[in-house]
Amino acid sequence: MSHEDTLLKAPGRVLSTLESDGSRRWLFPRLATGKFWHARRWTAYGLIAIFTVIPYIPINAAGDPVVLMDLMHRKLHLFGLTFLPTDTVLLALLMVSFILSIFFVTALLGRVWCGWACPQTVYMEYVFRPIERLFLGRSGVGGAPKKDVAGWRRVAMYVVFAIICVHLANTFLAYFVPFRELHSWITSPPWKHPAGFAIVMVVAGGLMFDFAYWREQMCIIGCPYGRLQSVLLDRNSMIISYDKNRGEPRGKGKRVKLAVLGEEKKSALGDCVDCGLCAAVCPTGIDIRDGLQIECVACAQCIDVCNGVMDKIGLDRGLIRYSSQARMAGDKQRVVRPRVAIYSVILVGLLSLLVVMVVTKKPFDLHVQRNKGMPFVVDPNGLVENTWILKLTNRAEVRQAFSLSIKERNDIRIEQTNDEIVLGPGEVHAEPVRLITPRENYAGGRIQATLVVTGQGGATREKSVLLLGPASEGKHENR
């Protein structure tokens, strides 16, 4: 008995991209140009256009683009707003809201993101596959290429792939490097910016590996979203479904209907003609008739091709359609359900809090810290001096001048190292400040005061400071 005979045989294909002998099954899906394919194509081209132009559209007076994750200067520019590393709460709210939005959309619409908007699907199905079909002689129809494809055609195809990947890498880099700086990188020799050039080459290489080799395996194996759908979906979530009650038993042949008790009943065969086209057009290589599978990206190619077959044989469309497990089982579709309601309430609360915090955010940050060393110093004239360090961060996109004062007190004098504090956009400055007041003002050795910093346009921030000093016998009022 051979070693192979002792191994357990899988009842079916373990992965849609894996042959029974463990070798790679290369997928070349056929093309079904139905209404969903056309809708997805226009959606894809629109998303590609948005992705390409967003880094180059200035949105404010400073010329910042709509989206820029400026890692060099540690800033996030998002739709005219600037987030700094100190915006921990805002960034956390933004991230949690984004993740919860994915949960909410998935609970309602299933994997609509995967099939309609994911960059992997958009570029694979509407950029790279059309180019592949063009060079391999399958343009407009898809399917496996002929075995006699000339070698130069494959080489030319990969050259075009590489050019597109370099372009995508530069576009991707534009989300992290200001476009003026990126333009200088592109138009100057690589040795003048080796780090940027290396990043572009690494990203381009990764994209080339993905779209030329890894392909649909990114959705099947690499992306965790497919694995999460089992907990994100429920029986009322929208999925692509095959109507077994209508389609089974499947088979080729003429459909004959018999009248039984006044109702039309199908005899022998269901509506599925077992043509196999739904599996042939699937970009992840599955058969939707086997039920809901993690490989399904809800692209609706099987719907388009099945509707075309139904039209040809004179049967109703919708044998494969967008539906839900509940509806396919004959139960009532429930749009509003506990999971959706909870997601909605939490998401509205988080977004409302985020909006309030963004609207009420000051154009500068203030952090006050007592200077290290002696807590106070008393000079020969009886004046007590407390030293503080003021850390100012200019959050605005314009230069700001700052002034200091003590709220509702005239007996505390402020002395600072710089007569005027002026900060540029995003600039951070630490300013030593001495607060001086006569010794007799202290009662119990301390004074509670409020330091006020006023920025450009009258915006203010207040910080409570505790001045320490020797206890005074002349005054017993705690100020």
Tab-separated table of C-alpha atoms in Angstrom:
chain	number	residue	atom	x	y	z
A	1	MET	CA	0.000	0.000	0.000
A	2	SER	CA	1.419	3.357	-1.017
A	3	HIS	CA	1.711	6.351	1.265
A	4	GLU	CA	-0.956	8.175	-0.749
A	5	ASP	CA	-3.453	5.377	-0.126
A	6	THR	CA	-3.190	5.849	3.655
A	7	LEU	CA	-4.157	9.543	3.473
A	8	LEU	CA	-7.741	10.608	3.973
A	9	LYS	CA	-9.333	11.946	0.815
A	10	ALA	CA	-11.179	15.260	1.040
A	11	PRO	CA	-14.835	14.918	-0.004
A	12	GLY	CA	-14.442	18.008	-2.177
A	13	ARG	CA	-12.102	20.819	-3.024
A	14	VAL	CA	-10.611	22.281	0.173
A	15	LEU	CA	-9.969	25.679	-1.399
A	16	SER	CA	-11.354	26.990	-4.647
A	17	THR	CA	-7.782	27.793	-5.726
A	18	LEU	CA	-6.357	24.392	-4.779
A	19	GLU	CA	-6.385	21.257	-6.900
A	20	SER	CA	-6.842	17.812	-5.339
A	21	ASP	CA	-3.111	17.129	-5.683
A	22	GLY	CA	-2.250	20.326	-3.782
A	23	SER	CA	-1.185	22.366	-6.816
A	24	ARG	CA	-2.412	25.884	-7.530
A	25	ARG	CA	-5.661	26.132	-9.451
A	26	TRP	CA	-5.374	29.248	-11.579
A	27	LEU	CA	-8.687	31.018	-12.032
A	28	PHE	CA	-9.643	32.687	-15.300
A	29	PRO	CA	-13.313	33.593	-14.755
A	30	ARG	CA	-15.562	34.089	-17.721
A	31	LEU	CA	-17.238	37.467	-18.135
A	32	ALA	CA	-20.946	38.141	-17.611
A	33	THR	CA	-21.856	41.694	-18.590
A	34	GLY	CA	-25.259	42.079	-16.985
A	35	LYS	CA	-26.797	45.037	-15.178
A	36	PHE	CA	-24.846	44.438	-11.967
A	37	TRP	CA	-21.554	44.205	-13.856
A	38	HIS	CA	-22.225	47.563	-15.548
A	39	ALA	CA	-23.227	49.159	-12.228
A	40	ARG	CA	-20.091	47.807	-10.575
A	41	ARG	CA	-17.944	49.019	-13.471
A	42	TRP	CA	-19.137	52.623	-13.164
A	43	THR	CA	-18.751	52.406	-9.392
A	44	ALA	CA	-15.219	51.057	-9.802
A	45	TYR	CA	-14.144	53.738	-12.277
A	46	GLY	CA	-15.598	56.416	-10.020
A	47	LEU	CA	-13.704	55.058	-7.010
A	48	ILE	CA	-10.483	54.846	-9.026
A	49	ALA	CA	-10.904	58.486	-10.054
A	50	ILE	CA	-11.563	59.548	-6.458
A	51	PHE	CA	-8.573	57.575	-5.165
A	52	THR	CA	-6.340	59.167	-7.808
A	53	VAL	CA	-7.302	62.822	-7.359
A	54	ILE	CA	-7.925	63.076	-3.584
A	55	PRO	CA	-4.231	63.586	-2.657
A	56	TYR	CA	-3.969	66.487	-5.117
A	57	ILE	CA	-7.100	68.519	-4.255
A	58	PRO	CA	-6.340	71.385	-1.826
A	59	ILE	CA	-9.158	71.994	0.617
A	60	ASN	CA	-8.015	74.867	2.844
A	61	ALA	CA	-5.983	78.075	2.758
A	62	ALA	CA	-2.801	76.236	3.641
A	63	GLY	CA	-3.125	74.060	0.531
A	64	ASP	CA	-3.543	70.789	2.431
A	65	PRO	CA	-5.240	68.026	0.410
A	66	VAL	CA	-8.499	66.334	1.290
A	67	VAL	CA	-6.651	63.394	2.863
A	68	LEU	CA	-2.999	63.375	3.897
A	69	MET	CA	-1.367	61.175	6.530
A	70	ASP	CA	1.796	63.234	6.906
A	71	LEU	CA	4.000	60.836	8.859
A	72	MET	CA	7.088	63.033	8.595
A	73	HIS	CA	5.373	65.896	10.421
A	74	ARG	CA	3.064	63.617	12.441
A	75	LYS	CA	-0.174	65.112	11.137
A	76	LEU	CA	-3.383	63.732	9.718
A	77	HIS	CA	-5.255	66.076	7.380
A	78	LEU	CA	-8.803	64.868	6.855
A	79	PHE	CA	-11.399	66.931	4.966
A	80	GLY	CA	-9.955	70.249	6.126
A	81	LEU	CA	-9.330	69.122	9.704
A	82	THR	CA	-5.874	68.546	11.139
A	83	PHE	CA	-5.277	65.846	13.736
A	84	LEU	CA	-2.072	65.730	15.765
A	85	PRO	CA	-0.606	62.913	17.886
A	86	THR	CA	-2.067	64.644	20.928
A	87	ASP	CA	-5.579	64.045	19.551
A	88	THR	CA	-5.660	60.570	21.033
A	89	VAL	CA	-9.356	60.668	21.918
A	90	LEU	CA	-10.398	62.090	18.541
A	91	LEU	CA	-8.351	59.549	16.615
A	92	ALA	CA	-9.692	56.729	18.770
A	93	LEU	CA	-13.283	57.880	18.174
A	94	LEU	CA	-12.599	58.107	14.454
A	95	MET	CA	-11.130	54.607	14.301
A	96	VAL	CA	-13.837	52.997	16.432
A	97	SER	CA	-16.547	54.728	14.366
A	98	PHE	CA	-14.971	53.419	11.159
A	99	ILE	CA	-14.804	49.838	12.452
A	100	LEU	CA	-18.344	49.992	13.789
A	101	SER	CA	-19.531	51.344	10.417
A	102	ILE	CA	-18.127	48.203	8.791
A	103	PHE	CA	-20.070	46.066	11.278
A	104	PHE	CA	-23.252	48.058	10.627
A	105	VAL	CA	-23.012	47.934	6.823
A	106	THR	CA	-22.150	44.230	6.890
A	107	ALA	CA	-25.103	43.417	9.137
A	108	LEU	CA	-27.418	45.136	6.647
A	109	LEU	CA	-25.838	44.618	3.231
A	110	GLY	CA	-23.478	41.709	3.743
A	111	ARG	CA	-20.185	41.819	1.864
A	112	VAL	CA	-21.202	44.640	-0.454
A	113	TRP	CA	-17.861	46.325	0.337
A	114	CYS	CA	-15.919	43.326	-0.990
A	115	GLY	CA	-17.753	43.080	-4.277
A	116	TRP	CA	-18.336	46.741	-5.028
A	117	ALA	CA	-15.755	48.976	-3.351
A	118	CYS	CA	-12.730	47.040	-2.076
A	119	PRO	CA	-9.560	48.187	-3.915
A	120	GLN	CA	-8.572	44.548	-4.398
A	121	THR	CA	-11.771	43.798	-6.303
A	122	VAL	CA	-11.947	47.160	-8.083
A	123	TYR	CA	-8.457	47.005	-9.551
A	124	MET	CA	-8.392	43.237	-10.115
A	125	GLU	CA	-11.697	43.013	-11.961
A	126	TYR	CA	-11.750	46.345	-13.786
A	127	VAL	CA	-8.070	47.063	-14.468
A	128	PHE	CA	-5.852	44.002	-14.375
A	129	ARG	CA	-8.232	41.298	-15.606
A	130	PRO	CA	-9.363	43.327	-18.663
A	131	ILE	CA	-5.696	43.909	-19.555
A	132	GLU	CA	-4.969	40.218	-19.046
A	133	ARG	CA	-7.884	39.219	-21.300
A	134	LEU	CA	-6.710	41.675	-23.939
A	135	PHE	CA	-3.190	40.252	-24.110
A	136	LEU	CA	-4.249	36.605	-23.774
A	137	GLY	CA	-6.906	36.801	-26.473
A	138	ARG	CA	-9.972	36.547	-24.211
A	139	SER	CA	-11.125	40.161	-24.352
A	140	GLY	CA	-14.852	40.538	-23.812
A	141	VAL	CA	-15.483	36.882	-22.934
A	142	GLY	CA	-12.964	35.850	-20.287
A	143	GLY	CA	-12.144	32.278	-19.475
A	144	ALA	CA	-8.907	30.302	-19.673
A	145	PRO	CA	-6.452	31.493	-22.334
A	146	LYS	CA	-5.498	29.296	-25.244
A	147	LYS	CA	-2.365	27.246	-24.794
A	148	ASP	CA	-0.640	28.747	-27.818
A	149	VAL	CA	-0.426	32.315	-26.499
A	150	ALA	CA	2.792	33.882	-27.764
A	151	GLY	CA	5.463	34.505	-25.140
A	152	TRP	CA	5.883	38.158	-26.111
A	153	ARG	CA	2.219	38.792	-25.298
A	154	ARG	CA	2.696	37.561	-21.744
A	155	VAL	CA	5.879	39.625	-21.345
A	156	ALA	CA	4.103	42.718	-22.672
A	157	MET	CA	1.208	42.087	-20.283
A	158	TYR	CA	3.519	41.975	-17.260
A	159	VAL	CA	5.293	45.129	-18.438
A	160	VAL	CA	1.944	46.940	-18.511
A	161	PHE	CA	1.140	45.488	-15.079
A	162	ALA	CA	4.442	46.844	-13.742
A	163	ILE	CA	3.802	50.341	-15.141
A	164	ILE	CA	0.351	50.438	-13.539
A	165	CYS	CA	1.756	49.186	-10.222
A	166	VAL	CA	4.400	51.945	-10.192
A	167	HIS	CA	1.674	54.508	-10.865
A	168	LEU	CA	-0.461	53.073	-8.055
A	169	ALA	CA	2.547	53.080	-5.722
A	170	ASN	CA	3.167	56.786	-6.404
A	171	THR	CA	-0.530	57.532	-5.886
A	172	PHE	CA	-0.441	55.566	-2.637
A	173	LEU	CA	2.634	57.510	-1.514
A	174	ALA	CA	0.762	60.771	-2.202
A	175	TYR	CA	-1.441	59.951	0.795
A	176	PHE	CA	1.632	60.127	3.044
A	177	VAL	CA	3.823	62.785	1.393
A	178	PRO	CA	2.602	66.312	0.448
A	179	PHE	CA	2.085	66.431	-3.306
A	180	ARG	CA	4.541	69.316	-3.849
A	181	GLU	CA	7.295	67.282	-2.230
A	182	LEU	CA	6.190	64.138	-4.057
A	183	HIS	CA	6.310	65.993	-7.382
A	184	SER	CA	9.901	66.974	-6.725
A	185	TRP	CA	10.701	63.338	-5.927
A	186	ILE	CA	9.139	62.120	-9.163
A	187	THR	CA	10.871	64.722	-11.334
A	188	SER	CA	14.307	64.383	-9.738
A	189	PRO	CA	16.808	61.492	-9.878
A	190	PRO	CA	16.157	58.620	-7.438
A	191	TRP	CA	19.508	59.072	-5.646
A	192	LYS	CA	18.336	62.460	-4.366
A	193	HIS	CA	15.529	60.810	-2.393
A	194	PRO	CA	16.556	57.170	-1.884
A	195	ALA	CA	14.078	56.525	0.934
A	196	GLY	CA	11.074	57.656	-1.104
A	197	PHE	CA	12.284	55.754	-4.157
A	198	ALA	CA	12.749	52.600	-2.066
A	199	ILE	CA	9.215	52.911	-0.637
A	200	VAL	CA	7.728	53.265	-4.118
A	201	MET	CA	9.629	50.233	-5.381
A	202	VAL	CA	8.629	48.098	-2.387
A	203	VAL	CA	4.960	49.096	-2.700
A	204	ALA	CA	5.030	48.577	-6.481
A	205	GLY	CA	6.607	45.160	-5.966
A	206	GLY	CA	3.934	44.227	-3.453
A	207	LEU	CA	1.179	45.329	-5.824
A	208	MET	CA	2.781	43.391	-8.666
A	209	PHE	CA	2.909	40.272	-6.511
A	210	ASP	CA	-0.719	40.765	-5.493
A	211	PHE	CA	-2.327	41.453	-8.858
A	212	ALA	CA	-0.087	39.268	-11.037
A	213	TYR	CA	0.280	36.224	-8.766
A	214	TRP	CA	-1.639	36.331	-5.468
A	215	ARG	CA	-4.830	37.624	-7.110
A	216	GLU	CA	-8.081	36.122	-5.740
A	217	GLN	CA	-6.150	34.404	-2.948
A	218	MET	CA	-6.002	37.773	-1.203
A	219	CYS	CA	-9.794	37.518	-0.752
A	220	ILE	CA	-9.804	33.806	0.024
A	221	ILE	CA	-6.749	33.446	2.262
A	222	GLY	CA	-5.130	36.815	2.975
A	223	CYS	CA	-8.021	39.085	3.947
A	224	PRO	CA	-9.494	38.497	7.443
A	225	TYR	CA	-12.817	40.107	6.518
A	226	GLY	CA	-14.102	36.925	4.897
A	227	ARG	CA	-13.317	34.985	8.055
A	228	LEU	CA	-15.187	37.568	10.136
A	229	GLN	CA	-18.383	37.415	8.090
A	230	SER	CA	-19.620	34.435	10.092
A	231	VAL	CA	-19.944	36.670	13.147
A	232	LEU	CA	-20.846	39.881	11.323
A	233	LEU	CA	-23.711	38.394	9.281
A	234	ASP	CA	-27.035	37.101	10.538
A	235	ARG	CA	-30.007	35.415	8.871
A	236	ASN	CA	-31.401	38.787	7.730
A	237	SER	CA	-28.182	40.156	6.206
A	238	MET	CA	-28.153	40.576	2.448
A	239	ILE	CA	-26.245	37.822	0.662
A	240	ILE	CA	-26.176	36.260	-2.790
A	241	SER	CA	-28.431	33.207	-2.649
A	242	TYR	CA	-29.361	30.331	-4.887
A	243	ASP	CA	-33.058	29.411	-4.656
A	244	LYS	CA	-32.904	25.654	-4.105
A	245	ASN	CA	-36.678	25.300	-3.845
A	246	ARG	CA	-37.015	26.670	-7.321
A	247	GLY	CA	-33.845	25.323	-8.910
A	248	GLU	CA	-33.746	21.727	-7.709
A	249	PRO	CA	-33.573	19.134	-9.009
A	250	ARG	CA	-31.202	20.603	-11.527
A	251	GLY	CA	-30.507	19.155	-14.925
A	252	LYS	CA	-30.677	19.688	-18.648
A	253	GLY	CA	-33.878	19.078	-20.561
A	254	LYS	CA	-37.268	20.542	-21.317
A	255	ARG	CA	-39.234	21.978	-18.417
A	256	VAL	CA	-42.810	20.602	-18.363
A	257	LYS	CA	-45.440	21.931	-15.978
A	258	LEU	CA	-48.442	19.923	-14.821
A	259	ALA	CA	-51.648	21.254	-13.279
A	260	VAL	CA	-52.202	19.660	-9.895
A	261	LEU	CA	-55.204	20.700	-7.797
A	262	GLY	CA	-55.514	23.960	-9.680
A	263	GLU	CA	-51.885	24.947	-9.172
A	264	GLU	CA	-48.961	24.720	-11.531
A	265	LYS	CA	-46.384	22.235	-10.327
A	266	LYS	CA	-43.024	21.503	-11.923
A	267	SER	CA	-42.472	17.940	-12.913
A	268	ALA	CA	-39.108	16.223	-12.823
A	269	LEU	CA	-36.751	19.200	-13.185
A	270	GLY	CA	-36.236	22.524	-11.455
A	271	ASP	CA	-35.272	25.786	-13.149
A	272	CYS	CA	-31.514	25.216	-12.854
A	273	VAL	CA	-30.254	23.758	-16.138
A	274	ASP	CA	-26.923	22.825	-14.531
A	275	CYS	CA	-24.946	24.830	-17.088
A	276	GLY	CA	-22.198	25.590	-14.567
A	277	LEU	CA	-21.843	29.186	-15.735
A	278	CYS	CA	-22.394	30.554	-12.229
A	279	ALA	CA	-19.188	28.783	-11.147
A	280	ALA	CA	-17.373	29.656	-14.393
A	281	VAL	CA	-17.840	33.428	-13.891
A	282	CYS	CA	-17.060	33.488	-10.154
A	283	PRO	CA	-13.827	35.459	-9.535
A	284	THR	CA	-13.077	33.332	-6.459
A	285	GLY	CA	-13.911	30.021	-8.116
A	286	ILE	CA	-16.835	28.849	-5.976
A	287	ASP	CA	-20.236	27.417	-6.875
A	288	ILE	CA	-22.920	29.574	-5.287
A	289	ARG	CA	-25.319	26.605	-5.452
A	290	ASP	CA	-23.377	25.073	-2.563
A	291	GLY	CA	-24.703	27.810	-0.271
A	292	LEU	CA	-23.108	30.715	1.594
A	293	GLN	CA	-19.303	30.455	1.589
A	294	ILE	CA	-16.576	32.663	3.007
A	295	GLU	CA	-15.027	32.953	-0.468
A	296	CYS	CA	-18.107	34.734	-1.853
A	297	VAL	CA	-17.398	38.464	-2.270
A	298	ALA	CA	-20.968	39.343	-3.359
A	299	CYS	CA	-19.867	40.593	-6.784
A	300	ALA	CA	-23.130	39.428	-8.470
A	301	GLN	CA	-21.410	37.912	-11.510
A	302	CYS	CA	-23.363	34.688	-10.918
A	303	ILE	CA	-26.604	36.709	-10.817
A	304	ASP	CA	-25.849	38.356	-14.156
A	305	VAL	CA	-24.971	35.136	-15.950
A	306	CYS	CA	-27.900	33.198	-14.456
A	307	ASN	CA	-30.385	35.906	-15.412
A	308	GLY	CA	-29.039	35.705	-18.965
A	309	VAL	CA	-29.599	31.951	-19.028
A	310	MET	CA	-33.129	32.334	-17.644
A	311	ASP	CA	-33.925	34.868	-20.373
A	312	LYS	CA	-32.752	32.437	-23.069
A	313	ILE	CA	-34.877	29.528	-21.850
A	314	GLY	CA	-37.916	31.668	-21.077
A	315	LEU	CA	-37.955	31.360	-17.279
A	316	ASP	CA	-38.228	34.055	-14.641
A	317	ARG	CA	-35.094	35.810	-13.469
A	318	GLY	CA	-33.907	35.572	-9.875
A	319	LEU	CA	-32.920	31.945	-9.526
A	320	ILE	CA	-29.731	33.446	-8.088
A	321	ARG	CA	-30.336	36.815	-6.482
A	322	TYR	CA	-29.532	39.184	-3.646
A	323	SER	CA	-31.582	37.924	-0.718
A	324	SER	CA	-31.089	36.686	2.847
A	325	GLN	CA	-31.097	33.345	4.614
A	326	ALA	CA	-34.353	34.246	6.353
A	327	ARG	CA	-36.138	35.157	3.138
A	328	MET	CA	-34.867	32.065	1.326
A	329	ALA	CA	-36.257	29.963	4.181
A	330	GLY	CA	-39.675	31.601	3.758
A	331	ASP	CA	-39.460	33.772	6.860
A	332	LYS	CA	-40.226	37.493	6.989
A	333	GLN	CA	-37.340	39.824	6.233
A	334	ARG	CA	-36.414	41.926	9.279
A	335	VAL	CA	-34.439	45.067	8.524
A	336	VAL	CA	-34.621	46.504	12.049
A	337	ARG	CA	-33.312	43.957	14.542
A	338	PRO	CA	-31.345	44.100	17.820
A	339	ARG	CA	-27.913	43.917	16.193
A	340	VAL	CA	-28.669	46.725	13.720
A	341	ALA	CA	-30.338	48.854	16.407
A	342	ILE	CA	-27.381	48.516	18.784
A	343	TYR	CA	-24.887	49.340	16.039
A	344	SER	CA	-26.974	52.372	15.022
A	345	VAL	CA	-27.284	53.787	18.539
A	346	ILE	CA	-23.587	53.352	19.341
A	347	LEU	CA	-22.513	54.718	15.955
A	348	VAL	CA	-24.732	57.801	16.211
A	349	GLY	CA	-23.436	58.415	19.738
A	350	LEU	CA	-19.788	58.115	18.711
A	351	LEU	CA	-20.197	60.308	15.638
A	352	SER	CA	-22.117	62.933	17.620
A	353	LEU	CA	-19.392	63.022	20.261
A	354	LEU	CA	-16.741	63.248	17.542
A	355	VAL	CA	-18.520	66.161	15.859
A	356	VAL	CA	-18.957	68.035	19.146
A	357	MET	CA	-15.281	67.564	20.050
A	358	VAL	CA	-14.134	68.683	16.593
A	359	VAL	CA	-16.397	71.768	16.587
A	360	THR	CA	-15.372	72.836	20.095
A	361	LYS	CA	-11.685	72.097	19.552
A	362	LYS	CA	-9.394	75.056	20.216
A	363	PRO	CA	-6.873	76.235	17.594
A	364	PHE	CA	-4.023	75.489	20.018
A	365	ASP	CA	-3.113	73.076	22.791
A	366	LEU	CA	-1.766	74.053	26.207
A	367	HIS	CA	0.077	71.902	28.707
A	368	VAL	CA	1.393	73.392	31.969
A	369	GLN	CA	4.002	71.709	34.127
A	370	ARG	CA	5.848	72.907	37.222
A	371	ASN	CA	9.545	73.404	36.625
A	372	LYS	CA	11.882	70.873	38.181
A	373	GLY	CA	13.921	71.888	41.198
A	374	MET	CA	12.890	74.056	44.141
A	375	PRO	CA	9.108	74.612	44.276
A	376	PHE	CA	9.552	78.369	44.906
A	377	VAL	CA	12.180	81.011	45.480
A	378	VAL	CA	11.938	84.067	47.782
A	379	ASP	CA	14.071	87.078	46.763
A	380	PRO	CA	15.465	89.727	49.188
A	381	ASN	CA	12.499	92.019	48.442
A	382	GLY	CA	10.009	89.468	49.762
A	383	LEU	CA	8.727	88.407	46.350
A	384	VAL	CA	7.931	84.716	45.855
A	385	GLU	CA	8.658	83.226	42.457
A	386	ASN	CA	7.124	80.004	41.017
A	387	THR	CA	8.442	78.736	37.682
A	388	TRP	CA	6.273	76.830	35.205
A	389	ILE	CA	6.848	75.381	31.746
A	390	LEU	CA	4.127	76.145	29.214
A	391	LYS	CA	4.029	73.786	26.228
A	392	LEU	CA	2.072	75.364	23.379
A	393	THR	CA	1.052	73.597	20.164
A	394	ASN	CA	-0.305	75.652	17.296
A	395	ARG	CA	-3.050	73.547	15.708
A	396	ALA	CA	-4.071	76.181	13.174
A	397	GLU	CA	-2.774	76.359	9.612
A	398	VAL	CA	-1.658	79.986	10.115
A	399	ARG	CA	0.857	81.684	12.402
A	400	GLN	CA	-0.442	82.594	15.820
A	401	ALA	CA	0.707	85.035	18.496
A	402	PHE	CA	-0.035	84.125	22.133
A	403	SER	CA	-0.422	86.300	25.218
A	404	LEU	CA	-0.484	85.287	28.900
A	405	SER	CA	-2.513	86.607	31.830
A	406	ILE	CA	-3.784	85.637	35.281
A	407	LYS	CA	-7.552	85.483	35.585
A	408	GLU	CA	-9.144	88.058	37.938
A	409	ARG	CA	-5.912	88.850	39.806
A	410	ASN	CA	-3.684	91.884	39.554
A	411	ASP	CA	-1.273	90.958	42.338
A	412	ILE	CA	0.491	88.190	40.382
A	413	ARG	CA	3.064	89.286	37.809
A	414	ILE	CA	4.035	87.162	34.813
A	415	GLU	CA	7.577	87.162	33.517
A	416	GLN	CA	8.480	85.079	30.474
A	417	THR	CA	11.639	84.389	28.537
A	418	ASN	CA	10.247	85.683	25.230
A	419	ASP	CA	8.327	88.935	25.167
A	420	GLU	CA	6.124	87.562	22.383
A	421	ILE	CA	5.307	83.936	21.574
A	422	VAL	CA	4.626	83.403	17.865
A	423	LEU	CA	4.245	79.899	16.463
A	424	GLY	CA	3.916	78.692	12.890
A	425	PRO	CA	1.410	76.060	11.748
A	426	GLY	CA	1.855	72.870	13.737
A	427	GLU	CA	4.812	74.303	15.663
A	428	VAL	CA	5.391	73.241	19.275
A	429	HIS	CA	7.120	75.516	21.793
A	430	ALA	CA	8.019	75.201	25.471
A	431	GLU	CA	8.080	78.572	27.288
A	432	PRO	CA	9.428	79.010	30.860
A	433	VAL	CA	7.125	81.338	32.811
A	434	ARG	CA	7.717	82.868	36.247
A	435	LEU	CA	4.742	83.824	38.388
A	436	ILE	CA	5.752	86.410	41.001
A	437	THR	CA	3.692	87.715	43.908
A	438	PRO	CA	4.488	89.319	47.327
A	439	ARG	CA	5.091	86.980	50.246
A	440	GLU	CA	2.259	88.409	52.286
A	441	ASN	CA	-0.314	87.152	49.723
A	442	TYR	CA	0.256	83.576	50.812
A	443	ALA	CA	-2.034	81.991	53.355
A	444	GLY	CA	-1.220	78.461	54.349
A	445	GLY	CA	1.697	78.547	51.928
A	446	ARG	CA	-0.335	78.336	48.730
A	447	ILE	CA	-2.336	80.369	46.220
A	448	GLN	CA	-4.790	78.930	43.704
A	449	ALA	CA	-4.685	80.883	40.440
A	450	THR	CA	-5.848	80.476	36.843
A	451	LEU	CA	-3.412	81.017	33.982
A	452	VAL	CA	-5.051	82.220	30.751
A	453	VAL	CA	-3.425	81.858	27.322
A	454	THR	CA	-5.034	83.817	24.488
A	455	GLY	CA	-4.364	82.939	20.860
A	456	GLN	CA	-5.146	84.471	17.498
A	457	GLY	CA	-8.773	85.520	17.108
A	458	GLY	CA	-9.439	85.606	20.847
A	459	ALA	CA	-9.463	81.847	21.469
A	460	THR	CA	-8.440	81.095	25.053
A	461	ARG	CA	-7.363	78.180	27.186
A	462	GLU	CA	-7.281	78.205	30.973
A	463	LYS	CA	-5.162	76.123	33.334
A	464	SER	CA	-5.421	76.072	37.101
A	465	VAL	CA	-2.010	76.453	38.795
A	466	LEU	CA	-1.105	76.090	42.460
A	467	LEU	CA	1.509	78.614	43.604
A	468	LEU	CA	3.586	77.508	46.555
A	469	GLY	CA	5.312	79.762	49.042
A	470	PRO	CA	6.066	80.370	52.719
A	471	ALA	CA	3.049	80.629	55.011
A	472	SER	CA	2.183	84.265	55.765
A	473	GLU	CA	1.125	85.351	59.251
A	474	GLY	CA	-0.343	88.578	58.017
A	475	LYS	CA	-3.132	87.076	55.878
A	476	HIS	CA	-5.311	84.082	56.561
A	477	GLU	CA	-7.401	84.083	53.391
A	478	ASN	CA	-6.709	81.297	50.875
A	479	ARG	CA	-6.582	82.915	47.512
